[in-house]
Coordinates of C-alpha atoms in Angstrom, one line a residue:
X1041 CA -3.6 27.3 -1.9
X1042 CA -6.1 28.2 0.6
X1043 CA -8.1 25.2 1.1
X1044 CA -12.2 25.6 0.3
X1045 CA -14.2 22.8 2.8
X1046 CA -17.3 23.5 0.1
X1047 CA -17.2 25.0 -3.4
X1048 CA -19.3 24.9 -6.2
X1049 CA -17.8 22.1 -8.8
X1050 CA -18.5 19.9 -11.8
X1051 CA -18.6 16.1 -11.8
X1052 CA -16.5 14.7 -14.2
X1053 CA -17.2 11.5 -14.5
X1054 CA -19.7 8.6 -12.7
X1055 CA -19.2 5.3 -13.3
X1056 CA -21.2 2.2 -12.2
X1057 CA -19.9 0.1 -8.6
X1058 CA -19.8 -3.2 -8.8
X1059 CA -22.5 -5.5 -6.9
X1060 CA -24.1 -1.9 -6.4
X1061 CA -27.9 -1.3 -7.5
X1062 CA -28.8 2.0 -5.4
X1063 CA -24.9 4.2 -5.6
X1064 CA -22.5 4.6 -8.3
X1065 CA -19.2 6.8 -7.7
X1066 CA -18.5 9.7 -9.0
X1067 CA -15.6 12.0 -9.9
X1068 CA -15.1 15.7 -8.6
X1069 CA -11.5 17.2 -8.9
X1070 CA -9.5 14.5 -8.2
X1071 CA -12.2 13.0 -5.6
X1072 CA -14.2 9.9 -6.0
X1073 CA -17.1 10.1 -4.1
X1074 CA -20.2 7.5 -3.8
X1075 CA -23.8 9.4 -4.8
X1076 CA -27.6 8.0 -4.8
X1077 CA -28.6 7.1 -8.3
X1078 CA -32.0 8.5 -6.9
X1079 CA -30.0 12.0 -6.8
X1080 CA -30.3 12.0 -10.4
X1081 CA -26.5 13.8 -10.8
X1082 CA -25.3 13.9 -14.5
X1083 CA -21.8 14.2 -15.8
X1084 CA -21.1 18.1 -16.3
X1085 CA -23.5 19.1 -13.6
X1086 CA -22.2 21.9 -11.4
X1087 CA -22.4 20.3 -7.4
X1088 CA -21.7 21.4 -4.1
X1089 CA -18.6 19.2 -3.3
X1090 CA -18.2 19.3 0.2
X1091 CA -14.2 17.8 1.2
X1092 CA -13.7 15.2 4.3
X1093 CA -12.8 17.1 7.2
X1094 CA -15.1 19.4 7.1
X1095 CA -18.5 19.4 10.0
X1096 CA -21.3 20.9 8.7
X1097 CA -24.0 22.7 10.4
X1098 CA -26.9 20.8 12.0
X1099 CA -29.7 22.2 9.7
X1100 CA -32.2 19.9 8.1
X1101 CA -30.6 19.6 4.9
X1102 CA -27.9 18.1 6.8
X1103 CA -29.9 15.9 9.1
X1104 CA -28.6 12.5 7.6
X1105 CA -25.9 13.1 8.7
X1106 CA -26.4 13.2 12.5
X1107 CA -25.4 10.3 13.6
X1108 CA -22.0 11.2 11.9
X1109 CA -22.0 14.1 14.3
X1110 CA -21.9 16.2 10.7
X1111 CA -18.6 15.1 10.5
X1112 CA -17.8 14.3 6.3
X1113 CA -15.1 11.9 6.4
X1114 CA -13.5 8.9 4.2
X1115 CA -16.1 5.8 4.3
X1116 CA -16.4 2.8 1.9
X1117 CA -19.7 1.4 0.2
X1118 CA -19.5 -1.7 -1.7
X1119 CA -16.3 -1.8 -1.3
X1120 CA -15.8 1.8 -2.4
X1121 CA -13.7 4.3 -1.2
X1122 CA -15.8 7.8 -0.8
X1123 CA -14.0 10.9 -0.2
X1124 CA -16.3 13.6 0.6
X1125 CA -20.2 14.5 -0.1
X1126 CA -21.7 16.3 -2.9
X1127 CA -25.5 18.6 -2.9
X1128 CA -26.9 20.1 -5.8
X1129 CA -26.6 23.5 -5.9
X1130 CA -30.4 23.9 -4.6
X1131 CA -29.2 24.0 -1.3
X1132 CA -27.6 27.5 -1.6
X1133 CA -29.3 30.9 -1.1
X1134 CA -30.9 31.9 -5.3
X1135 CA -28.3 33.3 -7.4
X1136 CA -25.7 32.6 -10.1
X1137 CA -22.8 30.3 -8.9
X1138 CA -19.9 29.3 -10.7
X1139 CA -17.3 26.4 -11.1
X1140 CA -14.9 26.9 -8.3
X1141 CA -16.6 29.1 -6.3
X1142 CA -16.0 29.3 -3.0
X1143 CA -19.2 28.4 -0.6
X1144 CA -17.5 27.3 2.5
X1145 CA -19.2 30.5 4.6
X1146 CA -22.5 30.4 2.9
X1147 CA -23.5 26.8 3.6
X1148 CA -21.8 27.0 7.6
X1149 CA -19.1 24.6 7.0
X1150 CA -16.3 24.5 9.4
X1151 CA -12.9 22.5 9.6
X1152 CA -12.4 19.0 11.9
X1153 CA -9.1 19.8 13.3
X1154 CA -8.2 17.4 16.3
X1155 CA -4.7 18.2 16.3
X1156 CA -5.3 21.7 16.1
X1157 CA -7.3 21.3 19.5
X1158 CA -4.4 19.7 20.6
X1159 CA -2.0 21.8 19.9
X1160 CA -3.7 24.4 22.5
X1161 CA -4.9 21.6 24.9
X1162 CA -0.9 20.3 25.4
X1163 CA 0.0 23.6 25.5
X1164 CA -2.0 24.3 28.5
X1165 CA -2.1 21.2 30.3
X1166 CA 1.6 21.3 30.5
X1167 CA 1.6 24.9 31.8
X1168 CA -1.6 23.7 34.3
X1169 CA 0.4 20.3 35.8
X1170 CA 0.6 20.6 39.3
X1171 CA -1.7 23.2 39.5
X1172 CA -5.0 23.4 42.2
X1173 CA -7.8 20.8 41.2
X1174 CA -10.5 23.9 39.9
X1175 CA -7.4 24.7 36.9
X1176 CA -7.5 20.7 36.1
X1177 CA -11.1 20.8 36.3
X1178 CA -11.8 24.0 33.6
X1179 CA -8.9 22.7 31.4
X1180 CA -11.6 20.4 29.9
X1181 CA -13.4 23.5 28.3
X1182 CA -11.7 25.0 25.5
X1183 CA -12.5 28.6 26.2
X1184 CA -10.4 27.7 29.7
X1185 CA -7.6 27.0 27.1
X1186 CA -7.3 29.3 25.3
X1187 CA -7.2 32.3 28.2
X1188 CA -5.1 30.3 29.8
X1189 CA -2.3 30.1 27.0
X1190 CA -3.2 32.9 25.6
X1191 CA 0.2 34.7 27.1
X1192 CA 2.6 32.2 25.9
X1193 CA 1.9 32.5 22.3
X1194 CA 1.7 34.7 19.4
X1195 CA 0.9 35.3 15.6
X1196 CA 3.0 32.5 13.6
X1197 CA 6.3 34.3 11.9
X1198 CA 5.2 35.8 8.4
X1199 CA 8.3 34.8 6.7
X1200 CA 7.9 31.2 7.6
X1201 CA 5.6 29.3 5.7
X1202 CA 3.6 26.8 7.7
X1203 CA 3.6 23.2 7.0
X1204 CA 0.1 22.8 5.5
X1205 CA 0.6 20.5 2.0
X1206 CA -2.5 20.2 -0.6
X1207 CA -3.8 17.1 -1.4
X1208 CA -3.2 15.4 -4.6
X1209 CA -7.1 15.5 -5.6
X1210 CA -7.0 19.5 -5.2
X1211 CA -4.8 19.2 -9.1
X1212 CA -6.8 17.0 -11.3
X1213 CA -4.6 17.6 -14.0
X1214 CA -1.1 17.3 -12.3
X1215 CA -0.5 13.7 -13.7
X1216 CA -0.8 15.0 -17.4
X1217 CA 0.7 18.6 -16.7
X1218 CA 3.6 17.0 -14.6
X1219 CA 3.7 13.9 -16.4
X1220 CA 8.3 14.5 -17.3
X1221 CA 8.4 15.6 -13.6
X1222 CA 11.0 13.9 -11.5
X1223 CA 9.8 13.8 -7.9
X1224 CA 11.2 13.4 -4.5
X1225 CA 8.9 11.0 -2.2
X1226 CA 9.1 10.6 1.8
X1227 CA 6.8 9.3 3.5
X1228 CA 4.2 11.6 6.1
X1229 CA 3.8 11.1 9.6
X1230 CA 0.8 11.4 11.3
X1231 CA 2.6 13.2 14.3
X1232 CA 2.4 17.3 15.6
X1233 CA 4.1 19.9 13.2
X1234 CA 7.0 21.5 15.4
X1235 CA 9.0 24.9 13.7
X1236 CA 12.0 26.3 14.8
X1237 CA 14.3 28.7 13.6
X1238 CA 16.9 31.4 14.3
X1239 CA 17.0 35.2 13.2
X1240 CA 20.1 37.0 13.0
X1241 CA 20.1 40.4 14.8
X1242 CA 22.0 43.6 15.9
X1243 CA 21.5 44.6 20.0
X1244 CA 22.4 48.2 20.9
X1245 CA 26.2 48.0 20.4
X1246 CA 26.5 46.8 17.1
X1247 CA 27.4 43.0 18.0
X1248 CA 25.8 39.9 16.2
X1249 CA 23.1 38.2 18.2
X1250 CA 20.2 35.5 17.8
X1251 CA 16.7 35.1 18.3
X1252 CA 15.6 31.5 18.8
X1253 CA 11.9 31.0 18.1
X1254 CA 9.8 28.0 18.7
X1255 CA 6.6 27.1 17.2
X1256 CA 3.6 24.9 17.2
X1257 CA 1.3 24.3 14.1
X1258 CA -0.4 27.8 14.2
X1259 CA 1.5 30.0 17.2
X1260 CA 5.0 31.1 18.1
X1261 CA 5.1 29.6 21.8
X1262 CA 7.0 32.6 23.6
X1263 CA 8.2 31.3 26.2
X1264 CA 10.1 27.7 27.3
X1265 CA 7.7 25.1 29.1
X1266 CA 7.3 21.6 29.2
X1267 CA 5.2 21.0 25.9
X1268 CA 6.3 18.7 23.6
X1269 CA 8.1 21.1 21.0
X1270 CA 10.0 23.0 23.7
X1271 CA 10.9 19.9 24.8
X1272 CA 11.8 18.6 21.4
X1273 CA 14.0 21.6 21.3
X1274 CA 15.9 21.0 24.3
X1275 CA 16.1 17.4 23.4
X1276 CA 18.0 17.7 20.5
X1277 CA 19.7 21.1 21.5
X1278 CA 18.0 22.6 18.3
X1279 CA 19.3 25.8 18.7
X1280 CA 22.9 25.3 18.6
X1281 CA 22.7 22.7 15.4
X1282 CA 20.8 26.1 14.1
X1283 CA 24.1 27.8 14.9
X1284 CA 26.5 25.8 13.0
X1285 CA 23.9 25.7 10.0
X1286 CA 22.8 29.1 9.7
X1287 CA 26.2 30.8 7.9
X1288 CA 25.7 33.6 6.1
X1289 CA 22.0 33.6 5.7
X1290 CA 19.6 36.0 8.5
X1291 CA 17.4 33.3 9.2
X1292 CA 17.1 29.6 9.2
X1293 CA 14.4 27.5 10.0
X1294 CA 13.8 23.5 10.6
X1295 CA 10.7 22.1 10.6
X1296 CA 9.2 18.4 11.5
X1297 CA 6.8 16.1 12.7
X1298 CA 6.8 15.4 16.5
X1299 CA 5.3 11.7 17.6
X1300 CA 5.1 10.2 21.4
X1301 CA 2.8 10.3 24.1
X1302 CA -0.4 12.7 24.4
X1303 CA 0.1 13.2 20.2
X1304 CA -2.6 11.5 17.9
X1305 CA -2.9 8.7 19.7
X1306 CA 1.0 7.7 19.9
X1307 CA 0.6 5.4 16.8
X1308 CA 4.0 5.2 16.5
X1309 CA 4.4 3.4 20.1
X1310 CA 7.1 6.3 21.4
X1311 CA 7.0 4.4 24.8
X1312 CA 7.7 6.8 28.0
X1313 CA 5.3 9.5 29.5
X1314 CA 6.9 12.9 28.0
X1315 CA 9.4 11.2 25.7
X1316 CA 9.0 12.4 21.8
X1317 CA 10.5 11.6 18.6
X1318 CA 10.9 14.2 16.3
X1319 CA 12.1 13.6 12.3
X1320 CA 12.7 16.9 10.3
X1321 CA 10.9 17.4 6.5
X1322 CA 11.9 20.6 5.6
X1323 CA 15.2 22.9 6.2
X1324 CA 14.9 26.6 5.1
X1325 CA 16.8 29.2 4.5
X1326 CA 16.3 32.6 2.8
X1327 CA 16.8 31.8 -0.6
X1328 CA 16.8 28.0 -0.4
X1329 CA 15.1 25.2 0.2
X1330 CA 17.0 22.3 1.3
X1331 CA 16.1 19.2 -0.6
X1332 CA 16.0 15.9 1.2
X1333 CA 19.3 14.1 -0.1
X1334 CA 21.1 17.1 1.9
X1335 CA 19.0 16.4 4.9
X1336 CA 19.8 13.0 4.9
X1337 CA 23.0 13.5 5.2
X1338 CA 23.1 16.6 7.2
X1339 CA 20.9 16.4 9.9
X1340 CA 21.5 13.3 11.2
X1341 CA 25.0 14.3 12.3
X1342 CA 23.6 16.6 14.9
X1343 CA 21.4 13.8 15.7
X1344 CA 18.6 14.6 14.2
X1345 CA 16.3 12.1 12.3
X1346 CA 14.9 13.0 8.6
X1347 CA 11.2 11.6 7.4
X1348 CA 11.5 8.4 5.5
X1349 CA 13.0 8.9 2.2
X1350 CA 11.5 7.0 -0.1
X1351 CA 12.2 7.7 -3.7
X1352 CA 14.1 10.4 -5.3
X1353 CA 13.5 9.7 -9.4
X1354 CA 9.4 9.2 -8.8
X1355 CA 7.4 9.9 -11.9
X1356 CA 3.4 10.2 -11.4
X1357 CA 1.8 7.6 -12.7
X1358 CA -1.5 8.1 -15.3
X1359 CA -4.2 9.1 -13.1
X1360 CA -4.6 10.1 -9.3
X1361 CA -5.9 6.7 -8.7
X1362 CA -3.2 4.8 -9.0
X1363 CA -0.6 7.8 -7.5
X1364 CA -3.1 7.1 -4.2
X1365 CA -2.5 3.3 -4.6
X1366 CA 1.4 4.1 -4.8
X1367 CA 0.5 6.1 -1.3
X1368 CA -0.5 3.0 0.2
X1369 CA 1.9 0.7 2.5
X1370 CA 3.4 0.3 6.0
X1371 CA 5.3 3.0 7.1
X1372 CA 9.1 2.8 7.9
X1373 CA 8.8 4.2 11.5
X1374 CA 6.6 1.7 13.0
X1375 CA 4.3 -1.5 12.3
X1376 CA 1.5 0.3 10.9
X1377 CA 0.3 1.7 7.5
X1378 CA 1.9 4.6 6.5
X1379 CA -0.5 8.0 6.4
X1380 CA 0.9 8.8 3.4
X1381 CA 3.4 10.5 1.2
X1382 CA 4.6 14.4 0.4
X1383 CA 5.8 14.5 -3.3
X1384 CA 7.8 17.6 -3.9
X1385 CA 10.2 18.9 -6.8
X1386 CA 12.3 21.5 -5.2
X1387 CA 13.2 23.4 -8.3
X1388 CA 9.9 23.9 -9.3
X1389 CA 8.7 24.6 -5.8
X1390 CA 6.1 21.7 -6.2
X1391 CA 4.7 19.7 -3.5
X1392 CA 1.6 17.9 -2.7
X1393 CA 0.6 15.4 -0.2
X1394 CA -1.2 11.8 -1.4
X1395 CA -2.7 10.4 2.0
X1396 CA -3.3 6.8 2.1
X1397 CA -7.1 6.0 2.2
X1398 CA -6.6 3.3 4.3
X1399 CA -5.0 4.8 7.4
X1400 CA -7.9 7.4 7.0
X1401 CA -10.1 4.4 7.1
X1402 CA -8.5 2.7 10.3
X1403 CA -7.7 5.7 12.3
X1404 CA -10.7 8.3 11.1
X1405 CA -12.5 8.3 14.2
X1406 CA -9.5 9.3 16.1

């Protein structure tokens, strides 16, 4: 699902908060989100929900929202979690609009993506270390970045799928539809998205070879450096467990969440300058997905770590509410809430990611 930061939707539901005069919350998708009562929004009325992580333009309409930095992220009111910001349609150019519609282009929305700005700003300072002061300098400015690792990457293999889950609100009818669903649950990191893989090949004479590829979030990172995800590789000699897993198959591909120094703050305490930790979530191959009680058992003979497993016979419970309260808790890695959970059922190809409102809360401005 490609993900829209604004589109045109109905509300669903608004219900009083609590102590509140002035604000009541309302339901869009599977978002609760706190509006004016002045607004005058109705149930059934077609809005322009705008989604957290998203910065929009600094145009009048959006002035309010300076000292945010245009920034729409989670915030609670009375107690009251709010997950995004809704307009009336007003503020788009005349015309007919429909439920669903995408507006993200037409009202100038862009994405907050501090870890995709990372990804390119680790890349380069690690290629820049020990360079002359003036490269130290310009690696401040993002345009400096990008030229400078412009050489060492490239477009993101096409029969990979990158690790991107949609959130639980983006289905507001999964808890009915899926209701006889048996799930798999393990908790999410809040690390750096690391892929690798190995492609079986012919050279010249006729003789079996490999191609070992190593990727960041977005890029296949050409050549070996000192970033965290080549390191990662060496680390755990990722290349050669690829070896003795691949078999049969042309191509086989691990994929995981990186933590340690430099990496969203190094929540996780991964103590040592350049030292990561890196626990595997998914293991591909062409046909297959393998599912997480393999991995378990798998991986960490090579010595490599899985995500937390928590649950392997998880139903969803009645609404998306309460599945997002199930989200909540301390995570297994380290003394600090848990980000979240990834739900997935591998035979039906289902998964979705229920992020815990509460580390949004405490780390949001990171």
């Amino acid at each position: 699902m490609t993900r829209q930061l604004a589109s045109v939707q109905k509300i669903v539901d608004i219900q009083p908060i609590p102590g509140a005069d002035k604000i009541e919350v309302a339901t869009v998708l599977g978002w609760q989100v706190v509006i004016a009562k002045t607004d005058g929004f109705r149930i059934d009325d077609n809005v322009v929900y705008v989604e957290i992580d998203s910065i929009l333009p600094p145009k009048p309409e959006f002035g309010f929202l300076k000292e945010r930095k245009y920034r729409i992220k989670t915030i609670k009111l009375k107690k009251q979690t709010s997950q995004g910001i809704v307009f009336p349609l007003s503020i788009l150019p005349k015309g007919k609009y429909n439920e669903g519609d995408d507006v993200t282009e037409i009202i100038g929305a862009k994405k907050y993506d501090p870890a995709a700005d990372q990804e390119a700003k680790l890349m380069a300072e690690r290629q820049a270390r020990e360079k002359n002061k003036i490269a130290k300098f310009l690696m401040r400015y993002n345009w400096f970045r990008n030229l400078f690792a412009k050489n060492n990457r490239s477009t993101f293999p096409s029969f990979i799928k990158k690790t991107d889950e949609s959130r639980i609100q983006l289905f507001p009818n999964i808890c009915e539809d899926e209701k006889d669903t048996l799930f798999e649950i393990s908790e999410k990191l809040d690390g750096q998205s690391g892929t690798f893989f190995l492609v079986k090949s012919r050279n010249w004479f006729g003789k079996k070879t490999y191609k070992f590829g190593v990727c960041s979030r977005n890029f296949l990172l050409n050549k070996p450096d000192n970033s965290s995800y080549w390191t990662i590789a060496r680390q755990l000699n990722i290349e050669s467990v690829l070896r003795e897993l691949i078999k049969d198959a042309n191509w086989i591909c691990l994929q995981g969440e990186i933590l340690g120094t430099g990496i969203q703050g190094n929540k996780y305490k991964i103590d040592g300058y350049d030292f990561y930790d890196f626990y595997a979530f998914n293991l591909a191959l062409p046909d297959e997905q393998v599912d997480w009680e393999t991995m378990r058992y798998t991986l960490p003979t090579f010595g490599i770590k899985v995500v937390p497993y928590l649950d392997r016979y998880f139903r969803l419970k009645p609404t998306i509410q309460e599945n997002v309260g199930y989200a909540k808790g301390q995570s297994v890695v380290a003394d600090i809430k848990r980000e979240g959970v990834v739900v997935r059922n591998y035979v039906k190809n289902l998964s979705f990611k229920i992020v815990n409102p509460d580390f949004l809360l405490e780390y949001g401005d990171e």
